[in-house]
PDB file of C-alpha atoms in Angstrom:
ATOM      1  CA  TRP A 218      27.313  98.916 -99.341  1.00 56.00           C
ATOM      2  CA  TRP A 219      24.003  97.849-100.892  1.00 56.00           C
ATOM      3  CA  LYS A 220      22.030  99.195 -97.960  1.00 64.00           C
ATOM      4  CA  ASN A 221      23.592 102.662 -98.294  1.00 66.00           C
ATOM      5  CA  ASN A 222      23.554 102.854-102.091  1.00 62.00           C
ATOM      6  CA  ARG A 223      20.427 100.924-103.045  1.00 60.00           C
ATOM      7  CA  ALA A 224      18.431 104.017-104.047  1.00 59.00           C
ATOM      8  CA  LYS A 225      21.210 105.240-106.351  1.00 61.00           C
ATOM      9  CA  VAL A 226      21.740 101.863-108.001  1.00 59.00           C
ATOM     10  CA  THR A 227      18.036 101.104-108.330  1.00 54.00           C
ATOM     11  CA  ARG A 228      17.412 104.495-109.901  1.00 55.00           C
ATOM     12  CA  PHE A 229      19.812 103.666-112.737  1.00 53.00           C
ATOM     13  CA  HIS A 230      18.114 100.336-113.371  1.00 55.00           C
ATOM     14  CA  CYS A 231      14.534 101.621-113.375  1.00 58.00           C
ATOM     15  CA  GLY A 232      14.280 103.555-116.591  1.00 79.00           C
ATOM     16  CA  ILE A 233      16.079 106.816-115.898  1.00 86.00           C
ATOM     17  CA  PRO A 234      16.317 108.574-119.287  1.00 93.00           C
ATOM     18  CA  VAL A 235      19.808 109.228-120.650  1.00 95.00           C
ATOM     19  CA  VAL A 236      21.262 111.243-123.504  1.00 96.00           C
ATOM     20  CA  GLN A 237      23.846 109.794-125.872  1.00 96.00           C
ATOM     21  CA  LEU A 238      26.493 112.273-127.054  1.00 95.00           C
ATOM     22  CA  SER A 239      29.513 111.984-129.304  1.00 94.00           C
ATOM     23  CA  LEU A 240      32.895 112.328-127.607  1.00 91.00           C
ATOM     24  CA  ASP A 241      32.995 115.965-128.725  1.00 92.00           C
ATOM     25  CA  GLY A 242      29.612 116.623-127.074  1.00 90.00           C
ATOM     26  CA  LYS A 243      27.258 116.547-130.079  1.00 94.00           C
ATOM     27  CA  PHE A 244      23.766 115.186-129.456  1.00 96.00           C
ATOM     28  CA  ILE A 245      23.080 111.725-130.883  1.00 97.00           C
ATOM     29  CA  LYS A 246      19.935 110.355-129.233  1.00 97.00           C
ATOM     30  CA  PHE A 247      17.616 110.408-126.209  1.00 96.00           C
ATOM     31  CA  TRP A 248      17.079 106.992-124.595  1.00 96.00           C
ATOM     32  CA  ASP A 249      14.238 106.033-122.258  1.00 93.00           C
ATOM     33  CA  SER A 250      16.732 104.170-120.072  1.00 92.00           C
ATOM     34  CA  GLN A 251      20.377 103.201-119.885  1.00 90.00           C
ATOM     35  CA  ARG A 252      19.274  99.579-120.146  1.00 90.00           C
ATOM     36  CA  ASP A 253      17.601 100.205-123.527  1.00 93.00           C
ATOM     37  CA  ALA A 254      20.714 101.975-124.807  1.00 94.00           C
ATOM     38  CA  ALA A 255      23.050  99.253-123.563  1.00 93.00           C
ATOM     39  CA  GLU A 256      20.976  96.465-125.100  1.00 93.00           C
ATOM     40  CA  GLU A 257      20.590  98.130-128.493  1.00 95.00           C
ATOM     41  CA  LEU A 258      24.214  99.307-128.750  1.00 95.00           C
ATOM     42  CA  LYS A 259      25.574  96.093-127.202  1.00 93.00           C
ATOM     43  CA  ILE A 260      27.606  97.930-124.579  1.00 92.00           C
ATOM     44  CA  SER A 261      27.791  97.632-120.822  1.00 89.00           C
ATOM     45  CA  GLN A 262      25.280  99.429-118.608  1.00 89.00           C
ATOM     46  CA  LYS A 263      28.229  99.992-116.283  1.00 89.00           C
ATOM     47  CA  THR A 264      29.935 102.094-118.969  1.00 90.00           C
ATOM     48  CA  ILE A 265      26.839 104.275-119.316  1.00 92.00           C
ATOM     49  CA  ARG A 266      26.394 104.641-115.541  1.00 90.00           C
ATOM     50  CA  LYS A 267      30.019 105.638-115.040  1.00 90.00           C
ATOM     51  CA  SER A 268      29.870 108.167-117.871  1.00 91.00           C
ATOM     52  CA  CYS A 269      26.700 109.674-116.372  1.00 90.00           C
ATOM     53  CA  ILE A 270      28.547 110.387-113.136  1.00 89.00           C
ATOM     54  CA  GLY A 271      31.620 111.756-114.926  1.00 88.00           C
ATOM     55  CA  ILE A 272      33.999 108.791-114.939  1.00 88.00           C
ATOM     56  CA  GLU A 273      35.794 108.450-118.278  1.00 82.00           C
ATOM     57  CA  MET A 274      36.195 104.865-119.473  1.00 76.00           C
ATOM     58  CA  PRO A 275      39.066 103.757-121.739  1.00 80.00           C
ATOM     59  CA  LYS A 276      37.977 103.069-125.326  1.00 83.00           C
ATOM     60  CA  GLN A 277      34.699 104.874-124.653  1.00 85.00           C
ATOM     61  CA  LYS A 278      32.802 105.516-127.902  1.00 91.00           C
ATOM     62  CA  TYR A 279      30.172 107.896-126.500  1.00 93.00           C
ATOM     63  CA  ARG A 280      29.531 110.284-123.652  1.00 93.00           C
ATOM     64  CA  TRP A 281      26.389 109.800-121.578  1.00 94.00           C
ATOM     65  CA  VAL A 282      24.399 112.290-119.502  1.00 94.00           C
ATOM     66  CA  LEU A 283      21.264 111.878-117.445  1.00 93.00           C
ATOM     67  CA  LYS A 284      18.455 113.543-119.371  1.00 92.00           C
ATOM     68  CA  SER A 285      17.618 115.640-116.313  1.00 90.00           C
ATOM     69  CA  ASN A 286      21.178 117.068-116.393  1.00 90.00           C
ATOM     70  CA  TYR A 287      21.362 117.627-120.154  1.00 91.00           C
ATOM     71  CA  LYS A 288      21.724 121.215-121.277  1.00 86.00           C
ATOM     72  CA  ASN A 289      21.083 121.732-124.977  1.00 78.00           C
ATOM     73  CA  ASP A 290      23.201 124.822-125.709  1.00 58.00           C
TER      74      ASP A 290
END
């Protein structure tokens, strides 16, 4: 598994910028990396990663989007 998915996993751990949104989609904050967001908000990086790829987590307090995919409408 690691051999096939290393690039994807490494990308998420190497400072890929993310956008924090409220559950109703309102902008909250840009983060330099999911790691920074997770550390400051004391949440799991796994929660942020899963939200970025569209997996809803139970008891999720925020939505997360990769900054490169964020559309500010």
